[in-house]
PDB file of C-alpha atoms in Angstrom:
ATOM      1  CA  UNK A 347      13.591 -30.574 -13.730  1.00 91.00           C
ATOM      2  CA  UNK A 348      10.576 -28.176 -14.129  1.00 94.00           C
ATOM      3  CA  UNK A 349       9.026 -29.566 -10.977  1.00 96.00           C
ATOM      4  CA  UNK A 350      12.271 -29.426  -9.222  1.00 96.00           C
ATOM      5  CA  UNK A 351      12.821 -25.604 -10.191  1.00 97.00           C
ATOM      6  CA  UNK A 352       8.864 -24.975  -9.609  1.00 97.00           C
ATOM      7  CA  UNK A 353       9.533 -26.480  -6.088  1.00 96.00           C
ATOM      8  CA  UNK A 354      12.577 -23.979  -5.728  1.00 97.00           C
ATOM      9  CA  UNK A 355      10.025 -21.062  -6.380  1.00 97.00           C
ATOM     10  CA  UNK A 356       7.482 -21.488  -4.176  1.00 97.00           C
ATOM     11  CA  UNK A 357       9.159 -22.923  -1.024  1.00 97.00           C
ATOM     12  CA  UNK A 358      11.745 -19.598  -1.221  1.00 97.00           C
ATOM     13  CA  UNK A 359       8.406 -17.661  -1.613  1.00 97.00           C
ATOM     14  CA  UNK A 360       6.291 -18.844   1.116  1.00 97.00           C
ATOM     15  CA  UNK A 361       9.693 -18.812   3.690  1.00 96.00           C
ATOM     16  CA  UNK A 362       9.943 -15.406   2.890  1.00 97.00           C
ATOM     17  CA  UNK A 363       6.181 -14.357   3.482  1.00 97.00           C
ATOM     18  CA  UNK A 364       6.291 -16.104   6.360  1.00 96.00           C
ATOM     19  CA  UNK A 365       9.635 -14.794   7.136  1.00 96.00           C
ATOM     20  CA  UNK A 366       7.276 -10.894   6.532  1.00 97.00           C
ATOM     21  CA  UNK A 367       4.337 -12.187   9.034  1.00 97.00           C
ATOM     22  CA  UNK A 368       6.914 -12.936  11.172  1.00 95.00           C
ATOM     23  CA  UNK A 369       8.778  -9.090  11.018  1.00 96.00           C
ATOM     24  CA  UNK A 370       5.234  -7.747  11.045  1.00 97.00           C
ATOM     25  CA  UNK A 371       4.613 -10.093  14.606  1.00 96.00           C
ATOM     26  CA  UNK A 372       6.805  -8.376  16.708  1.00 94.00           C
ATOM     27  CA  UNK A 373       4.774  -5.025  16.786  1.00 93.00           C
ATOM     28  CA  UNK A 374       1.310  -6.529  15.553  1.00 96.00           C
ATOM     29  CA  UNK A 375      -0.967  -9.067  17.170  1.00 95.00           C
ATOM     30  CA  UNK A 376      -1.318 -11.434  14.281  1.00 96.00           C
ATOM     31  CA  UNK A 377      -0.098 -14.456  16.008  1.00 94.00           C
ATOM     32  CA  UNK A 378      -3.960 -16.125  14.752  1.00 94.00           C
ATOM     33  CA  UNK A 379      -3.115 -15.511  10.921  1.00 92.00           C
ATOM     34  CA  UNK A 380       0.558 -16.295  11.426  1.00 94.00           C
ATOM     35  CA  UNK A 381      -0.317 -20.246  12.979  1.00 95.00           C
ATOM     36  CA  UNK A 382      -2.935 -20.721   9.893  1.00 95.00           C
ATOM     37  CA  UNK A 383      -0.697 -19.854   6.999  1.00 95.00           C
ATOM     38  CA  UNK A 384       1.716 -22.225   8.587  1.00 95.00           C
ATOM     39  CA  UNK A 385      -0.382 -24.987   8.224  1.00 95.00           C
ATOM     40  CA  UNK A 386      -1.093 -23.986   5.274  1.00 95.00           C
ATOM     41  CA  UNK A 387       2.357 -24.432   4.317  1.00 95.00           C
ATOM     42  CA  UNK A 388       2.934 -27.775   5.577  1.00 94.00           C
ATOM     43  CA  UNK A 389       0.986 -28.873   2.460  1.00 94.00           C
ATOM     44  CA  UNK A 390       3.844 -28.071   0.517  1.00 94.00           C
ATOM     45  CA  UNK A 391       5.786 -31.050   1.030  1.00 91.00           C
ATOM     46  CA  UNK A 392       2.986 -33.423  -0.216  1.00 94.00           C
ATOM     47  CA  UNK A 393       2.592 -31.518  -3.957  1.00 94.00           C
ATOM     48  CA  UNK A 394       4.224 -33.977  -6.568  1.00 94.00           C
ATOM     49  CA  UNK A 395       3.064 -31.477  -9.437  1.00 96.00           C
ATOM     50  CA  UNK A 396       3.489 -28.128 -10.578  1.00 95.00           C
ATOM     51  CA  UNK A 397       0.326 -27.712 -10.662  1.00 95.00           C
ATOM     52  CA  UNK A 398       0.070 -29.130  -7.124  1.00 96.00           C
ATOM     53  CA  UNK A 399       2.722 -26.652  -6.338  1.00 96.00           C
ATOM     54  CA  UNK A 400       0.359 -23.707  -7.834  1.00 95.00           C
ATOM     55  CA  UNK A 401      -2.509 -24.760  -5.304  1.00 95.00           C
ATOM     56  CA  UNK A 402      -0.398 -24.855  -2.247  1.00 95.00           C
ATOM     57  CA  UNK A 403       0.520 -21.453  -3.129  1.00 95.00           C
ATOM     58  CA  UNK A 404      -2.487 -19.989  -3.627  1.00 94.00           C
ATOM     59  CA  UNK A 405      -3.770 -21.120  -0.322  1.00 95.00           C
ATOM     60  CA  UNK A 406      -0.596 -19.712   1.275  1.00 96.00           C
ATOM     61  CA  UNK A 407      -1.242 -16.666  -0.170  1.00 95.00           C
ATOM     62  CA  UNK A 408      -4.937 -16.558   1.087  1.00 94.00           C
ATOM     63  CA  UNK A 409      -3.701 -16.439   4.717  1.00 95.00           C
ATOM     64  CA  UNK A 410      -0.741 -14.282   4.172  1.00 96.00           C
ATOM     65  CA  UNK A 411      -2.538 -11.142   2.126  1.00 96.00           C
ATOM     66  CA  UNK A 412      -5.459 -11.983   5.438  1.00 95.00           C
ATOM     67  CA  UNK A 413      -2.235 -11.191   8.196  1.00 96.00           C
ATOM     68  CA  UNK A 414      -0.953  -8.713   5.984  1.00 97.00           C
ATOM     69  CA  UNK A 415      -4.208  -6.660   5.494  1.00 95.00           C
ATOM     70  CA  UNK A 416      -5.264  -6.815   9.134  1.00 95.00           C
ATOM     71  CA  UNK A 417      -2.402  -4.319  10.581  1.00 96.00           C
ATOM     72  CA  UNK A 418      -3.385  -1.774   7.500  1.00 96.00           C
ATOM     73  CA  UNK A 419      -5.431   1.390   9.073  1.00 94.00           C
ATOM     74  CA  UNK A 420      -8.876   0.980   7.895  1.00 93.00           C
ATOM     75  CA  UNK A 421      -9.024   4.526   6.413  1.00 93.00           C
ATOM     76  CA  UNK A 422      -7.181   2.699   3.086  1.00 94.00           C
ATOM     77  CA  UNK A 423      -9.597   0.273   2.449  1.00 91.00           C
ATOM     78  CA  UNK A 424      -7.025  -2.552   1.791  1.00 93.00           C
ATOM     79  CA  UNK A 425      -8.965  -5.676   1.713  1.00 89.00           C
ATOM     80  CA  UNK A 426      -6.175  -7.993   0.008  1.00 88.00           C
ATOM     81  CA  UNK A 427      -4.643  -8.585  -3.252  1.00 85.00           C
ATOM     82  CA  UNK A 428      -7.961  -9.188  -5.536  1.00 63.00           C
ATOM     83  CA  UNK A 429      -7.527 -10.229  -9.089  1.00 52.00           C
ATOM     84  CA  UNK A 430     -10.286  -8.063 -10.293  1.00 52.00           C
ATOM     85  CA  UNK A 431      -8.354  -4.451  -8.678  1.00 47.00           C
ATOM     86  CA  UNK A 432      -4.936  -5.213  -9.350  1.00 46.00           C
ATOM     87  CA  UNK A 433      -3.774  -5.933 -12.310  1.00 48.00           C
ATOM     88  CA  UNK A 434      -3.068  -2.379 -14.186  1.00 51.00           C
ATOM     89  CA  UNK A 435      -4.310   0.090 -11.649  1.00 58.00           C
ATOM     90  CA  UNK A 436      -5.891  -0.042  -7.845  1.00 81.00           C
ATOM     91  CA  UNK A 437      -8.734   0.852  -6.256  1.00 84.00           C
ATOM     92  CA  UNK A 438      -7.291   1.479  -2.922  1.00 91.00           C
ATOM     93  CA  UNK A 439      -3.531   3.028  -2.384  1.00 94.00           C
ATOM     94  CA  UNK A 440      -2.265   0.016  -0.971  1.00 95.00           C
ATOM     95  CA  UNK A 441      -2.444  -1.663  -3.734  1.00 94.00           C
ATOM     96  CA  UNK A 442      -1.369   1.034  -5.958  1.00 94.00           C
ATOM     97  CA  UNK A 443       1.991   0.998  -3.939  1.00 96.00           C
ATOM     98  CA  UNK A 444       2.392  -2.841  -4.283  1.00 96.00           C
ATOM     99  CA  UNK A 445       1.604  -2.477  -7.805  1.00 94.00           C
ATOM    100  CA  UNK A 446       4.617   0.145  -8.169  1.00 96.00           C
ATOM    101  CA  UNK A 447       7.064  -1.665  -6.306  1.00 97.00           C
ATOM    102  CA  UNK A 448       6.165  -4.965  -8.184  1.00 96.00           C
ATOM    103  CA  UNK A 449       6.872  -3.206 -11.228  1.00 95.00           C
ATOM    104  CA  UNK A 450       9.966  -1.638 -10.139  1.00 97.00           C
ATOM    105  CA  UNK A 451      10.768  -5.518  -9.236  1.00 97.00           C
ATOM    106  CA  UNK A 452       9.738  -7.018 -12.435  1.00 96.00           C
ATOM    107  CA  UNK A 453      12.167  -4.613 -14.090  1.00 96.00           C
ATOM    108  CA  UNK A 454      14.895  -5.964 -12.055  1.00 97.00           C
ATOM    109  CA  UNK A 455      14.246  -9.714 -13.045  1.00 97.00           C
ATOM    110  CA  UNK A 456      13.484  -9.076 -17.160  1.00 96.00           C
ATOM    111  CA  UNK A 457      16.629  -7.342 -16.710  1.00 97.00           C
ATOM    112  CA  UNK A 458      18.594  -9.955 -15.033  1.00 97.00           C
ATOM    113  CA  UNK A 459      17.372 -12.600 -17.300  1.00 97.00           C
ATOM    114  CA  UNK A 460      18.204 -10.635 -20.291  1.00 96.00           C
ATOM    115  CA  UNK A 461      21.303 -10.268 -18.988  1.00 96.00           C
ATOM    116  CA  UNK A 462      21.740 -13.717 -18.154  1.00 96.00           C
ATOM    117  CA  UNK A 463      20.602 -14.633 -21.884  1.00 96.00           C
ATOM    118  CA  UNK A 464      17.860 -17.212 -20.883  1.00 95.00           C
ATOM    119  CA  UNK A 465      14.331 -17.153 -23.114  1.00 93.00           C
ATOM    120  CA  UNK A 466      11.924 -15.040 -20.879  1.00 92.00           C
ATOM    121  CA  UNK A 467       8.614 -16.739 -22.248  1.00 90.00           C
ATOM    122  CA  UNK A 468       9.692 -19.720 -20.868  1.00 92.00           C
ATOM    123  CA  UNK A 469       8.689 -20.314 -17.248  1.00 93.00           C
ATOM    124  CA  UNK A 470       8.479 -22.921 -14.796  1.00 95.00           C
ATOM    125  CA  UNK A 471       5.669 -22.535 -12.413  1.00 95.00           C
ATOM    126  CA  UNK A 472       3.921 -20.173 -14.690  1.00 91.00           C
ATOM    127  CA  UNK A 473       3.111 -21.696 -17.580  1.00 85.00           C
ATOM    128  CA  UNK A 474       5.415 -20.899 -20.708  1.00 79.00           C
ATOM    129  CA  UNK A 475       3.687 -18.488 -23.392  1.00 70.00           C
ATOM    130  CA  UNK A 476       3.578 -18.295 -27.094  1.00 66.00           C
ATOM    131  CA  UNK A 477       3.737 -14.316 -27.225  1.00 62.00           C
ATOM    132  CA  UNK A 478       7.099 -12.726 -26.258  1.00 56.00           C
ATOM    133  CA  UNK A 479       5.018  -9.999 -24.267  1.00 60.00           C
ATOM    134  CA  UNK A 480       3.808 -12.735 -21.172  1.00 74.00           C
ATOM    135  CA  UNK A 481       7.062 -13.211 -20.373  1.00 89.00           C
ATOM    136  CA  UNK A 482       6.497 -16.161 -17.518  1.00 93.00           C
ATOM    137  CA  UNK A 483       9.984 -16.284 -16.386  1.00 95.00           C
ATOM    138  CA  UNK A 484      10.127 -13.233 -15.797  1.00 95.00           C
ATOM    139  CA  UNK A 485       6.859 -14.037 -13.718  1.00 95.00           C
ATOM    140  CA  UNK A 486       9.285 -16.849 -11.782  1.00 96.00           C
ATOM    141  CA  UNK A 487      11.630 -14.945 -10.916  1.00 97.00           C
ATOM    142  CA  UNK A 488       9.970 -12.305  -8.967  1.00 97.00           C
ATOM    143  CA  UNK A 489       7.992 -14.903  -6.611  1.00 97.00           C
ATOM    144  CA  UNK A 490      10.988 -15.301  -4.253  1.00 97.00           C
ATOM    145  CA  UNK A 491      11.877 -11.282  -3.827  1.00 98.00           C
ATOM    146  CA  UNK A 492       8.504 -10.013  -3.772  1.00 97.00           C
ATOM    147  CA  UNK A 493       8.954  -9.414   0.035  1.00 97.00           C
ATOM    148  CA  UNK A 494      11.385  -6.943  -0.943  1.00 97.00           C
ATOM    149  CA  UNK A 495       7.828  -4.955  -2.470  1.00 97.00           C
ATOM    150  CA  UNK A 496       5.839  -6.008   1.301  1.00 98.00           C
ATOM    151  CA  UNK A 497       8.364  -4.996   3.181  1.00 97.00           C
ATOM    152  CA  UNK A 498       8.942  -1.895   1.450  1.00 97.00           C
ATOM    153  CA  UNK A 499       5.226  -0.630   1.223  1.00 98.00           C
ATOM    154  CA  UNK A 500       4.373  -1.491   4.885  1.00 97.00           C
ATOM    155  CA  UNK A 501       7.289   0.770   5.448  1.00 96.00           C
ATOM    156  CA  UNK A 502       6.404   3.458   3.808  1.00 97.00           C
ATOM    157  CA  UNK A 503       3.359   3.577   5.046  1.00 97.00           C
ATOM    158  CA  UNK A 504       3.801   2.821   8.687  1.00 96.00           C
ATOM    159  CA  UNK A 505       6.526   5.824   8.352  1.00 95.00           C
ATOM    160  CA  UNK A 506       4.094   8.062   6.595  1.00 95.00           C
ATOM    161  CA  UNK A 507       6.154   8.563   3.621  1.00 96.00           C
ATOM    162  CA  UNK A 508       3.039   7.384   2.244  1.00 97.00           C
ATOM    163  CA  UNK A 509      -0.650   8.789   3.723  1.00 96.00           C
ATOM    164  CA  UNK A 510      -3.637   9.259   2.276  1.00 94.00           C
ATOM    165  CA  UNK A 511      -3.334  13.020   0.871  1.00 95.00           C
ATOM    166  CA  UNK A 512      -0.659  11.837  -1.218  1.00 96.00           C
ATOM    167  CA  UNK A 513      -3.665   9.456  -3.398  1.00 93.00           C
ATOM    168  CA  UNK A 514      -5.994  11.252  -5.557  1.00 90.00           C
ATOM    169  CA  UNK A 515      -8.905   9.719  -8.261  1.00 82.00           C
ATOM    170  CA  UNK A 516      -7.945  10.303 -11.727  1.00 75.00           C
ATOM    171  CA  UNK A 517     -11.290  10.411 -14.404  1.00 67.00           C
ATOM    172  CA  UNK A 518     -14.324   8.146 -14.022  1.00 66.00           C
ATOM    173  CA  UNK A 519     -12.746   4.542 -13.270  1.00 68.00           C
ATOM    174  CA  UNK A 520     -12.603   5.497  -9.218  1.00 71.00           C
ATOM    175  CA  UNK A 521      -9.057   4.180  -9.724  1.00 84.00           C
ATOM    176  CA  UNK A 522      -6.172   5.825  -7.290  1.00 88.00           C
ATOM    177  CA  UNK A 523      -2.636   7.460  -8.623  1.00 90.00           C
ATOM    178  CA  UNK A 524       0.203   8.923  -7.046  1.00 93.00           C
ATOM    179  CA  UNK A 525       0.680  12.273  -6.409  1.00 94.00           C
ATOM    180  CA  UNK A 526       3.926  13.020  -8.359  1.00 95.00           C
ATOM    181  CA  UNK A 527       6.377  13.782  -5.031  1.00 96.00           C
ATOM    182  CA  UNK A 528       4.768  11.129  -3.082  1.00 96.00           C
ATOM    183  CA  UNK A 529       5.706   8.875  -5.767  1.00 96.00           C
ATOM    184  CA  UNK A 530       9.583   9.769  -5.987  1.00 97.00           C
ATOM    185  CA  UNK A 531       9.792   9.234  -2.490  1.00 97.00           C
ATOM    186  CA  UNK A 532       8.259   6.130  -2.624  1.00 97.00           C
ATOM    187  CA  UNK A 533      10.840   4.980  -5.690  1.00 97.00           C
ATOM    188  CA  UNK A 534      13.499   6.262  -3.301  1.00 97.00           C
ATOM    189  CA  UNK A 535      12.491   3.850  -0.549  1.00 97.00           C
ATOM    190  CA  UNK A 536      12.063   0.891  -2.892  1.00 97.00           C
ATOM    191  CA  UNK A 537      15.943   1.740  -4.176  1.00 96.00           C
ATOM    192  CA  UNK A 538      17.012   1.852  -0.732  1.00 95.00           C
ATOM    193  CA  UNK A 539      15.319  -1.705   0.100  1.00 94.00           C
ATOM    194  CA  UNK A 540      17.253  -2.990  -3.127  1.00 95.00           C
ATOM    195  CA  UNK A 541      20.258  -1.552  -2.941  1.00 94.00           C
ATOM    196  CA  UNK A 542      20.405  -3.109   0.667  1.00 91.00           C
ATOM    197  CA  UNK A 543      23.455  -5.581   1.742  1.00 89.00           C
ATOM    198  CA  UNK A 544      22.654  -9.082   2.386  1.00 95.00           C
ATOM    199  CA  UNK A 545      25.971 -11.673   2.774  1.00 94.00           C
ATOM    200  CA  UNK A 546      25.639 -14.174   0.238  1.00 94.00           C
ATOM    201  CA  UNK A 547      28.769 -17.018  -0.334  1.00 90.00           C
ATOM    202  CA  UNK A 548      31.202 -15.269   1.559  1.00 91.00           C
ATOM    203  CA  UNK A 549      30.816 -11.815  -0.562  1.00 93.00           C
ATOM    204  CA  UNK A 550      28.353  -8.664   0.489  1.00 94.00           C
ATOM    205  CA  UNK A 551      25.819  -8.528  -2.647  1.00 95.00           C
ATOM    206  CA  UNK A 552      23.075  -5.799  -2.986  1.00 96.00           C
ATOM    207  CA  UNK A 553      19.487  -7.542  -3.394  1.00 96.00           C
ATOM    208  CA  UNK A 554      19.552  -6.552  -7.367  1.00 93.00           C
ATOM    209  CA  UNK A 555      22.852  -8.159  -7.618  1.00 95.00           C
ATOM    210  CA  UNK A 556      21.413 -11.334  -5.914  1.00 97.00           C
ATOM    211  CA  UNK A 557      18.617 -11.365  -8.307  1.00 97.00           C
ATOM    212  CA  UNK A 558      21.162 -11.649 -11.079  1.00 97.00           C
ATOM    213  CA  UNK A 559      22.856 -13.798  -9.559  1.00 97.00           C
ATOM    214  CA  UNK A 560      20.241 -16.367  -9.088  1.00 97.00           C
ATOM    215  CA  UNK A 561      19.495 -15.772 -13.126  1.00 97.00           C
ATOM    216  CA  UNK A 562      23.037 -17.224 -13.402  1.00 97.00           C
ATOM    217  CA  UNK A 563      22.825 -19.903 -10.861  1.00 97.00           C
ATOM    218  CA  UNK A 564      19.359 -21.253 -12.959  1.00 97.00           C
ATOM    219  CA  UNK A 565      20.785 -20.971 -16.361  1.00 97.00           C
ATOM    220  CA  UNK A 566      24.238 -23.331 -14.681  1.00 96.00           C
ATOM    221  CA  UNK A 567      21.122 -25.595 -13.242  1.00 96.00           C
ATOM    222  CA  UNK A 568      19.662 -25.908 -16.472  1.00 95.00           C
ATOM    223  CA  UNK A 569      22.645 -26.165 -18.519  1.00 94.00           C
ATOM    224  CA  UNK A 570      23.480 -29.167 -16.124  1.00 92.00           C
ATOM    225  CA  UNK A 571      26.604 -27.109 -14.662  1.00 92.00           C
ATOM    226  CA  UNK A 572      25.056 -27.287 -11.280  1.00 89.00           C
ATOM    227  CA  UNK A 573      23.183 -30.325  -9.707  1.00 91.00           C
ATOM    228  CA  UNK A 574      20.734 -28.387  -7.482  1.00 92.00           C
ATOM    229  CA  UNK A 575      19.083 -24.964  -7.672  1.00 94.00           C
ATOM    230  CA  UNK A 576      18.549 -23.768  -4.536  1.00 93.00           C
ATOM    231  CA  UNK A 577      16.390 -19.738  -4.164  1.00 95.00           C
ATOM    232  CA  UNK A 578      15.882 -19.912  -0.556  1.00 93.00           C
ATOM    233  CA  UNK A 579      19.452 -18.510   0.109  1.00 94.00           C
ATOM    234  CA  UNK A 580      20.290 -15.752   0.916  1.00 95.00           C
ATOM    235  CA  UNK A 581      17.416 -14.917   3.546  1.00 94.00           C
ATOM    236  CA  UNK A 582      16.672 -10.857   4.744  1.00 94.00           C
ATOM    237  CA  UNK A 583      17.278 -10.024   7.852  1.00 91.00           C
ATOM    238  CA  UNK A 584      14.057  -8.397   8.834  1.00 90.00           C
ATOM    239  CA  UNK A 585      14.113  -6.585  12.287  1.00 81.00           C
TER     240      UNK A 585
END
């Protein structure tokens, strides 16, 4: 059951990255990166672990952050999502922004499980933790709707509600922040992507609404109420 949920994770993650490469093809020329992560993804359907699962992914990713980065001006140094840069602040605005709107999403899914009333420590294709504070479900969760964070932050700046004045260096770490409007109307955007309509089982849901949802849906899969868990549906529609 683990496997089968890992499974769930990562195929609904890589068919929406590829379903973002895809959205970013029809004004880009990335048609190169797009036919490599692909194969990449084939591999997918021969992982019989989670830990299998985990490589796949990671590989997948490799390509995808490659397409993604490519159509990013080279005035904001975006080289890809590197572990060492990431992880509390950024060195380059790009990934400032993803950081932001990955936190705004994490919200969304802590919320929805503890809504839901499932144990957040306890994840599938992250590993389960012994400290309430890694919360690896939590972790799980996001993996299929971080698109809704790409999607948002290639917006923003391919509309120029982001740009490079609104960045500034805060004391000696050479790490970027948000200048304090630029940020609100970044949050603004990131509501807008969530707040969004998608048809899902015959009803109009909002994406936060879907994210609960699929909370729900997992806890019936676990608690045996449902005999397949399933986080590919529903799918954007990205134009």
């Amino acid at each position: 059951k683990k496997f089968s949920i890992a499974n769930a994770i990562v195929h609904a993650k890589v068919a929406r990255n590829l379903q973002v490469l895809d959205w970013l093809a029809q004004r880009y020329d990335i048609e190169k990166q797009v036919r490599l992560m692909k194969g990449e993804a084939l591999r997918l359907g021969r992982a019989r672990s989670v830990v299998g699962l985990r490589t796949v992914e990671g590989r997948v990713a490799l390509r995808y952050w490659q397409a993604y980065s490519s159509v990013i001006p080279e005035c904001f140094d975006f080289h890809g999502r590197m572990t060492s840069s990431h992880q509390n602040n950024a060195s380059d605005p790009v990934n400032l922004a993803l950081n932001y709107a990955y936190g705004v999403l994490e919200g969304e899914c802590r919320a929805a499980i503890n809504t839901v009333g499932l144990e957040p420590s306890v994840g599938f294709l992250h590993e389960p933790s012994n400290y309430q504070t890694k919360q690896s479900l939590v972790y799980d969760l996001q993996e299929p709707f971080r698109w809704i964070a790409d999607v948002t932050v290639m917006e923003a700046f391919e509309s120029r509600v982001l740009d490079l004045p609104d960045f500034y260096f805060t004391g000696d770490d050479y790490r970027y922040r948000f200048e304090p409007e630029a940020k609100q109307r970044f949050l603004d955007l990131i509501r807008e992507r969530f707040n969004s309509g998608v048809a899902y089982k015959g009803r109009a849901f909002k994406w936060d609404t879907v994210i609960e949802q699929k909370a729900i849906e997992l806890s019936r899969y676990l608690s045996c109420r449902r005999h397949r868990f399933n986080l590919s549906e529903p799918a954007p529609d990205l134009r």
